[in-house]
C-alpha positions as MATLAB code, in Angstrom:
seq = 'MFTALLETQRAAITILVFVGTFFLTLTIGRFLKRRAGVRLGVLFQLFSLALAFYAAITVYGVHAPWRNHIGAAAILLSTALVVALINRYVWDFYFEQRKQTPIPHFLREVVALVIFLIALLIVLSVGYHAERELKGLLAGSGIAAIILGFAGQNLFGGIIAGISLQINRPYKVGDWLQVGERFAEVMEINWRSTRLCTNDNIYLDIPNNEMIRQMIVNLHYPTEVHAMRIRVGVDYNVPPNRVKDALFRAASSASGVLASPPVKIFMVDFGDHAVTYEIKFYMGNHARINQVNDAVRTNVWYELKRQRINIPFPIRTLQLERRGPGAPREDHEEARSILRGEPLFQCLSDSQIDSLVMRSALNHFGRGERVIEEGAEGDSMFVLLRGAAQVSVSKNGSVIPVATLNSGDCFGEMSLLTGERRSATVRAQADCYVMEIGKAVMAEVIREAPECLRQLSEILAARKMETEGIVKEAVLPADHAAKEKEYRATFLARLRTIFAL';
ca = [
      -0.099   -0.043   -0.010;
       2.803    2.100    0.839;
       4.520    1.494   -2.551;
       1.062    2.383   -4.512;
       0.940    5.509   -2.493;
       4.533    6.492   -3.241;
       3.992    5.332   -6.889;
       0.832    7.608   -7.163;
       2.898   10.924   -5.722;
       5.435   10.392   -8.596;
       2.930   10.300  -11.089;
       1.129   13.544   -9.808;
       4.942   14.970   -9.190;
       5.770   13.770  -12.786;
       3.096   15.094  -14.416;
       3.242   18.697  -12.444;
       6.698   18.606  -13.649;
       5.573   18.449  -17.069;
       2.869   20.923  -17.017;
       5.143   23.527  -15.177;
       8.267   23.358  -17.463;
       6.008   23.456  -20.702;
       3.735   26.368  -19.388;
       6.976   28.342  -17.450;
       9.173   28.069  -20.823;
       6.008   28.925  -22.647;
       5.545   32.367  -20.402;
       9.140   32.970  -20.664;
       8.994   32.950  -24.402;
       6.034   35.189  -24.899;
       7.349   37.616  -22.086;
      11.078   37.860  -24.760;
       8.280   38.182  -27.416;
       5.948   41.151  -26.589;
       8.519   43.060  -23.923;
      11.786   42.368  -25.127;
      10.792   42.277  -29.119;
      12.262   38.447  -29.711;
      10.895   36.728  -32.694;
      10.126   33.421  -31.717;
       7.867   30.417  -34.001;
       6.450   27.272  -33.746;
      10.132   25.788  -32.935;
       9.827   26.728  -29.860;
       6.845   25.679  -28.939;
       8.140   22.055  -29.765;
      11.495   23.446  -27.820;
       9.038   23.505  -24.776;
       6.912   20.336  -25.585;
      10.128   18.436  -25.569;
      11.921   20.071  -22.451;
       9.253   19.472  -20.586;
       8.525   16.086  -21.743;
      12.656   15.497  -21.131;
      12.636   16.722  -17.659;
       8.818   14.733  -16.228;
      10.395   11.524  -17.405;
      13.870   12.424  -15.619;
      11.952   13.074  -12.561;
       9.778    9.716  -13.162;
      13.294    7.901  -13.351;
      12.610    6.431  -16.897;
      16.190    5.057  -18.083;
      14.468    3.768  -21.692;
      16.850    4.364  -24.569;
      14.455    6.438  -25.775;
      15.007    9.047  -23.301;
      18.135   10.025  -25.014;
      16.091   11.030  -28.154;
      13.787   13.399  -26.048;
      17.136   15.090  -24.676;
      18.326   15.142  -28.026;
      15.586   16.665  -29.691;
      15.291   18.918  -26.739;
      19.012   20.204  -27.119;
      18.255   20.595  -30.882;
      15.731   23.151  -30.773;
      17.016   25.132  -27.918;
      19.094   26.362  -31.136;
      15.783   28.140  -32.134;
      15.647   30.313  -28.456;
      19.582   31.212  -28.949;
      19.456   31.823  -32.331;
      15.884   34.558  -31.581;
      18.265   36.057  -28.567;
      21.141   36.369  -30.857;
      18.924   38.361  -33.692;
      17.687   40.028  -31.121;
      20.620   41.451  -29.041;
      23.604   40.922  -31.075;
      22.515   41.794  -34.488;
      19.661   44.289  -34.303;
      20.344   45.968  -30.891;
      24.446   46.032  -30.892;
      24.909   46.306  -34.689;
      21.734   47.818  -36.311;
      21.045   50.114  -33.832;
      24.099   51.339  -31.541;
      26.381   50.918  -34.178;
      24.106   51.794  -37.402;
      25.582   48.963  -39.217;
      23.162   47.061  -40.944;
      23.737   43.266  -40.718;
      22.489   41.369  -43.895;
      20.263   38.536  -43.618;
      22.613   35.961  -45.168;
      25.011   36.653  -42.063;
      22.000   35.443  -40.032;
      21.775   32.389  -41.420;
      25.127   31.279  -41.776;
      25.615   31.743  -37.780;
      22.366   29.916  -37.210;
      23.543   27.115  -39.340;
      26.517   26.861  -37.477;
      25.244   27.319  -33.894;
      22.687   23.970  -34.703;
      25.653   22.125  -35.917;
      27.262   23.002  -33.122;
      24.413   21.484  -30.321;
      24.259   18.724  -33.353;
      27.555   17.452  -32.978;
      27.143   17.879  -29.042;
      24.173   15.961  -29.195;
      26.414   12.674  -31.311;
      29.024   12.919  -29.154;
      27.677   13.193  -25.207;
      24.129   11.692  -26.038;
      25.060    8.726  -28.332;
      28.982    8.445  -28.144;
      29.280    8.790  -31.909;
      33.138    9.970  -31.527;
      34.554    7.573  -33.263;
      31.966    7.835  -36.587;
      32.579   11.820  -36.242;
      35.879   11.428  -36.247;
      35.665    9.567  -39.678;
      33.091   11.879  -41.138;
      35.149   15.257  -40.084;
      38.075   13.459  -42.121;
      36.298   12.868  -44.911;
      34.149   16.121  -45.243;
      37.735   18.331  -44.478;
      39.077   16.673  -48.064;
      35.676   17.357  -49.620;
      35.899   21.117  -48.352;
      39.100   21.568  -49.193;
      38.111   20.316  -52.764;
      35.045   22.599  -52.989;
      37.349   25.554  -51.285;
      39.825   25.316  -54.401;
      36.597   24.802  -57.008;
      34.939   27.598  -55.519;
      37.393   30.046  -53.788;
      36.613   32.752  -55.617;
      32.551   32.646  -54.903;
      33.490   31.671  -51.440;
      35.872   35.081  -51.246;
      33.454   37.327  -52.678;
      30.604   36.323  -50.568;
      32.999   36.702  -47.672;
      34.182   40.209  -48.907;
      30.666   41.022  -49.544;
      30.164   40.259  -45.876;
      32.995   42.452  -44.687;
      31.453   45.337  -46.781;
      27.935   45.076  -45.781;
      29.397   45.378  -42.310;
      32.054   47.763  -42.462;
      30.574   50.207  -45.105;
      33.591   52.032  -46.376;
      30.795   53.046  -49.200;
      27.602   53.023  -50.058;
      25.342   53.179  -53.090;
      25.572   56.352  -54.218;
      28.813   57.205  -53.340;
      31.711   58.274  -56.129;
      35.095   56.170  -55.651;
      38.125   56.241  -56.943;
      39.570   52.755  -57.552;
      43.176   52.270  -58.786;
      42.793   55.074  -61.827;
      39.257   55.011  -62.171;
      36.650   57.403  -60.902;
      33.074   55.786  -60.909;
      29.909   56.009  -58.680;
      28.480   52.967  -56.731;
      25.368   51.700  -58.383;
      24.700   48.211  -56.311;
      26.565   46.128  -53.886;
      25.751   42.435  -53.519;
      26.854   39.434  -52.020;
      29.416   38.401  -55.128;
      30.488   41.967  -56.373;
      30.385   46.161  -56.485;
      28.445   47.009  -59.511;
      30.125   51.112  -60.430;
      29.388   53.749  -63.203;
      31.868   55.614  -64.644;
      31.455   59.460  -66.270;
      31.168   57.523  -69.413;
      28.310   55.160  -68.185;
      30.258   52.595  -68.106;
      29.240   49.598  -65.711;
      32.243   48.311  -64.305;
      31.399   44.998  -61.919;
      34.627   44.104  -59.769;
      34.310   41.061  -57.551;
      33.928   41.992  -53.959;
      37.308   39.943  -52.734;
      39.382   42.048  -55.142;
      37.644   45.830  -54.408;
      39.038   44.642  -50.636;
      42.617   44.203  -51.997;
      42.402   47.856  -53.631;
      43.028   51.171  -52.220;
      39.272   52.788  -51.916;
      39.054   56.683  -52.025;
      35.680   57.053  -51.258;
      35.419   60.809  -52.607;
      31.933   61.142  -50.995;
      32.642   60.239  -47.166;
      33.033   62.298  -45.039;
      31.136   64.616  -47.488;
      30.750   65.315  -50.939;
      32.953   68.449  -50.717;
      36.406   67.441  -51.615;
      39.687   68.664  -53.920;
      40.863   68.699  -57.481;
      44.246   69.389  -58.909;
      44.745   70.828  -62.308;
      48.831   71.469  -63.326;
      49.441   73.679  -66.144;
      52.758   75.117  -67.371;
      53.495   78.803  -67.811;
      56.731   80.543  -69.645;
      59.367   81.519  -67.430;
      59.587   85.007  -67.909;
      56.812   85.400  -66.107;
      56.594   86.439  -62.773;
      55.729   83.999  -60.074;
      53.205   85.813  -58.130;
      51.451   87.459  -61.675;
      50.193   84.004  -62.444;
      49.074   82.668  -59.436;
      46.813   85.790  -59.020;
      45.740   85.100  -62.871;
      45.213   81.562  -62.116;
      43.542   82.082  -58.644;
      41.020   84.761  -60.747;
      40.318   82.163  -63.301;
      39.440   79.184  -61.032;
      37.553   80.975  -58.704;
      35.281   82.246  -61.319;
      34.501   79.085  -62.744;
      31.565   77.219  -62.587;
      31.015   74.380  -60.330;
      33.697   75.499  -57.733;
      32.925   76.224  -54.321;
      33.959   79.392  -52.944;
      34.976   78.138  -49.336;
      37.330   76.381  -48.979;
      38.751   78.743  -51.584;
      41.068   78.135  -54.163;
      45.083   77.772  -53.651;
      47.847   78.069  -56.199;
      51.191   76.091  -55.948;
      54.509   76.298  -57.949;
      55.243   72.654  -58.319;
      58.061   72.078  -60.612;
      60.672   73.997  -63.101;
      60.170   71.856  -66.320;
      62.152   71.471  -68.910;
      60.463   74.098  -71.255;
      57.849   75.754  -68.502;
      57.101   76.602  -64.505;
      54.434   74.001  -63.563;
      51.658   75.469  -61.275;
      48.993   73.197  -59.694;
      45.611   74.397  -59.121;
      43.897   73.055  -56.189;
      39.852   73.660  -56.132;
      36.961   71.783  -54.236;
      33.978   70.786  -55.956;
      30.798   68.940  -54.739;
      29.194   65.543  -55.993;
      32.234   64.253  -58.765;
      29.824   63.497  -60.973;
      30.203   67.138  -62.500;
      33.974   66.405  -62.396;
      34.451   66.914  -66.556;
      32.087   69.811  -66.638;
      34.154   71.603  -63.637;
      37.491   70.576  -65.371;
      36.352   71.937  -68.660;
      35.264   75.299  -66.648;
      38.555   75.852  -64.936;
      40.624   74.966  -67.582;
      39.001   77.332  -70.500;
      39.014   80.332  -67.949;
      42.972   79.288  -67.503;
      43.170   79.808  -71.146;
      41.146   83.411  -71.393;
      42.747   84.781  -68.275;
      46.092   83.928  -69.206;
      45.628   85.144  -72.580;
      44.504   88.394  -71.410;
      47.192   88.840  -69.293;
      49.912   88.062  -71.989;
      51.053   84.974  -70.579;
      52.129   82.542  -72.730;
      51.383   78.574  -72.188;
      54.942   77.379  -74.030;
      55.328   74.548  -76.510;
      57.836   71.839  -75.610;
      61.414   73.083  -75.835;
      61.940   70.329  -78.273;
      59.544   71.528  -80.709;
      60.550   74.630  -83.663;
      58.265   77.056  -83.748;
      59.155   79.562  -86.376;
      56.358   82.597  -86.529;
      56.277   85.613  -88.020;
      55.140   88.215  -85.788;
      52.933   91.310  -86.839;
      53.202   95.082  -86.126;
      50.457   94.772  -83.766;
      46.830   94.426  -83.197;
      45.381   93.359  -86.743;
      44.244   96.264  -88.685;
      40.999   95.749  -89.216;
      39.881   95.513  -85.383;
      42.142   98.811  -85.081;
      39.562  100.282  -88.199;
      36.456   99.339  -86.385;
      37.556  100.606  -83.148;
      38.186  103.617  -84.860;
      34.357  103.855  -86.367;
      33.068  103.270  -83.255;
      34.575  105.626  -81.269;
      34.344  108.497  -84.157;
      30.797  107.944  -83.108;
      30.740  108.075  -79.534;
      30.074  111.427  -78.339;
      32.414  111.647  -75.816;
      35.237  111.441  -78.651;
      34.217  113.738  -81.095;
      36.109  116.662  -79.494;
      39.464  114.663  -80.786;
      41.029  114.567  -83.730;
      41.758  111.632  -86.124;
      45.093  111.465  -85.239;
      44.217  111.322  -81.197;
      41.816  108.824  -81.786;
      44.712  106.646  -84.138;
      46.680  106.987  -81.241;
      44.224  106.170  -78.589;
      43.498  102.975  -80.362;
      46.760  102.022  -81.181;
      48.214  102.082  -77.593;
      45.138  100.739  -75.690;
      44.715   96.830  -75.152;
      42.642   94.078  -76.993;
      41.142   91.611  -74.829;
      39.471   88.004  -75.033;
      36.765   87.151  -72.470;
      34.853   83.690  -72.326;
      31.179   83.110  -72.057;
      30.089   83.934  -68.649;
      33.085   85.595  -67.378;
      32.637   89.218  -65.915;
      34.263   91.831  -67.688;
      33.593   94.596  -65.479;
      31.549   93.792  -61.434;
      29.564   95.949  -59.826;
      30.969   97.800  -57.135;
      34.544   97.173  -58.041;
      36.803  100.292  -58.727;
      37.688  101.137  -62.557;
      39.758  103.279  -64.458;
      39.135  102.060  -67.840;
      36.018  101.725  -70.261;
      35.706   99.371  -72.881;
      35.019   98.900  -76.621;
      33.082   95.903  -77.657;
      34.000   94.767  -80.805;
      32.799   91.167  -81.119;
      30.334   89.367  -79.363;
      27.243   90.056  -76.845;
      27.402   91.039  -72.988;
      24.613   91.562  -70.570;
      23.954   94.446  -68.052;
      22.791   93.711  -64.528;
      22.265   95.240  -61.034;
      22.422   94.172  -57.510;
      18.869   95.310  -55.946;
      17.582   93.543  -52.603;
      19.819   90.148  -52.614;
      19.124   89.525  -56.650;
      20.285   90.220  -60.095;
      18.071   91.911  -62.347;
      19.201   92.367  -65.936;
      19.102   95.714  -67.427;
      20.556   95.687  -70.899;
      22.368   93.870  -73.715;
      25.820   95.328  -75.161;
      26.528   94.489  -78.843;
      29.075   94.973  -81.248;
      29.917   98.554  -81.313;
      28.800   99.475  -77.475;
      31.106  101.428  -75.029;
      30.850  100.602  -71.556;
      32.378  101.916  -68.568;
      33.355  105.357  -69.611;
      32.213  107.100  -66.305;
      34.443  104.828  -64.162;
      37.116  106.208  -66.231;
      36.297  109.586  -66.644;
      34.964  110.767  -62.897;
      36.617  107.424  -60.941;
      33.371  106.106  -59.921;
      32.897  102.435  -58.802;
      31.328  100.490  -61.413;
      27.456  101.212  -61.212;
      26.802   97.687  -62.689;
      28.032   94.148  -63.985;
      28.665   93.064  -67.216;
      29.219   89.344  -67.829;
      29.961   88.265  -71.368;
      27.069   86.202  -73.228;
      29.057   84.602  -75.423;
      33.079   84.981  -76.341;
      33.815   88.624  -76.325;
      36.470   90.579  -78.206;
      37.186   94.245  -75.929;
      39.365   97.202  -76.613;
      40.333   98.482  -73.198;
      41.447  101.886  -72.981;
      42.856  102.864  -69.372;
      43.121  106.019  -67.523;
      47.526  106.339  -68.413;
      46.453  106.542  -72.164;
      43.438  108.519  -71.941;
      45.484  111.221  -69.908;
      48.012  111.288  -72.536;
      45.119  112.121  -75.185;
      43.297  114.651  -73.151;
      46.352  116.219  -72.573;
      46.907  117.086  -76.419;
      43.656  118.449  -76.689;
      42.889  120.350  -73.020;
      39.811  121.889  -74.814;
      38.240  118.606  -74.664;
      37.468  118.694  -70.995;
      34.718  121.172  -70.980;
      32.398  119.371  -73.334;
      33.464  115.799  -71.696;
      32.111  118.026  -68.454;
      28.855  118.475  -69.997;
      28.138  115.320  -71.542;
      29.046  113.554  -68.204;
      26.683  116.445  -66.469;
      23.717  115.864  -69.252;
      24.289  111.950  -68.560;
      23.573  112.320  -64.800;
      20.788  114.377  -65.203;
      19.437  111.935  -67.587;
      19.979  109.056  -64.500;
      18.496  111.384  -62.043;
      15.111  111.562  -64.383;
      16.181  115.645  -64.265;
      15.816  116.268  -68.342;
      12.284  116.342  -69.650;
      10.952  117.070  -73.172;
       9.870  120.616  -71.913;
      12.092  123.463  -71.259;
      14.276  123.416  -68.545;
      13.100  125.374  -65.425;
      15.817  127.730  -63.839;
      16.536  125.430  -61.224;
      17.241  122.929  -63.599;
      19.758  124.843  -65.266;
      21.812  125.730  -62.048;
      21.443  122.102  -61.283;
      23.284  121.287  -64.946;
      25.579  124.473  -64.266;
      26.840  122.552  -60.837;
      27.383  119.209  -62.259;
      29.224  120.752  -64.947;
      31.948  122.683  -62.815;
      31.905  119.138  -60.643;
      32.836  117.009  -63.394;
      35.143  119.892  -64.875;
      37.189  120.135  -61.646;
      36.988  116.079  -61.221;
      38.276  115.997  -64.742;
      41.250  117.874  -64.174;
      41.958  116.176  -60.759;
      41.687  112.244  -62.337;
      44.092  113.353  -65.412;
      46.571  115.649  -63.628;
      45.258  118.732  -65.915;
];
């Protein structure tokens, strides 16, 4: 009877252990799922059932052979809980939330498979004492692994490199990279390779195991702003500071070059036929590198041409050039005709206009370049021989176009004759060819014809009154006449001061 009572108690305890273990495991799983966000599936429920059954038969004292099978199943199914915890706290929480490093699904699956294989080896070795069979299996699988490794080393190397790139993230889709001598944009990153697209719209598919062997320059990290360098050779006879100033102006005004950080010019080499200068400038998105380099080089050519700075030929080249007596004759004739029709110069004789034309400089301005800038100091005027230019003024932070200049137009005369700052900006709409009349040349001509001062002061006074809206179609009232007389006297005194007469 006592024995029967013990059997009844053991059976009850066994049932309680089974039910308690099952529901306790499920409760822990629900807590992890709802509170901690651990994703558990049907495998965890099977694990709970196997664990409860194994605990019950252990308490009951059953020593049947199938008990090992139940324990083995519980251990194997427990890998579902281990994998879920690793996914939640290692991959999701640590890497993706704290380190901001996305973990690919492929890597998660590989780690889960490794955990399951470890659990399987433990079950086979401890539960079934299959050490000898495992050694033979591992030896055979090692040989197979070596064969597969040699056969698929590029594929596996690319996959491992792809996992490394996904974790370290040295670049991302949309970044511009310098890989070797090539510049290209990242279009796609997969497990085997990285796909790039060059400026010429040529796609490159580079295996990841080759990518990690090369030095990669990410032009978009940490920002898109990066420096570029262009070299140009200049004649030895030109002073370095003059060359540096010219190159700085040319590069700073090029489209696509950032104002900050500023352009820098370096003298880098004394070559066999030229002094080599390097232009360092900053730009943004590398996708426009061809356009920005073109703009810088184009501006450099025009600026050096205006400054009479030569880009020499190689010293081994024999260049025979017959130099003419000066500027082309047709340009001088055109300039004479334009100045003869300009009211400011009607007081000058033909010989004085010829002297003015012959001693003035002829300059080229490229499309988009500023000829004069509003607010800048100026002591020259310009005659537009060929091309077109736009006149604009700044108002309330915006640029307002006010006029278009064409061949035969003059501009900048107020700054030349009065010393005032430039009142507008003139920018070349197309390539322009202009004659620039400087203060020194104009002063020598006026000294030969001092009687022109009074006529010039009258013209300047009339233009100022027109600008102020004083002149009307009706006869001038007395106060207007007095205002005009005052302006004439002011401009006459200013002309004498400027030209030292």
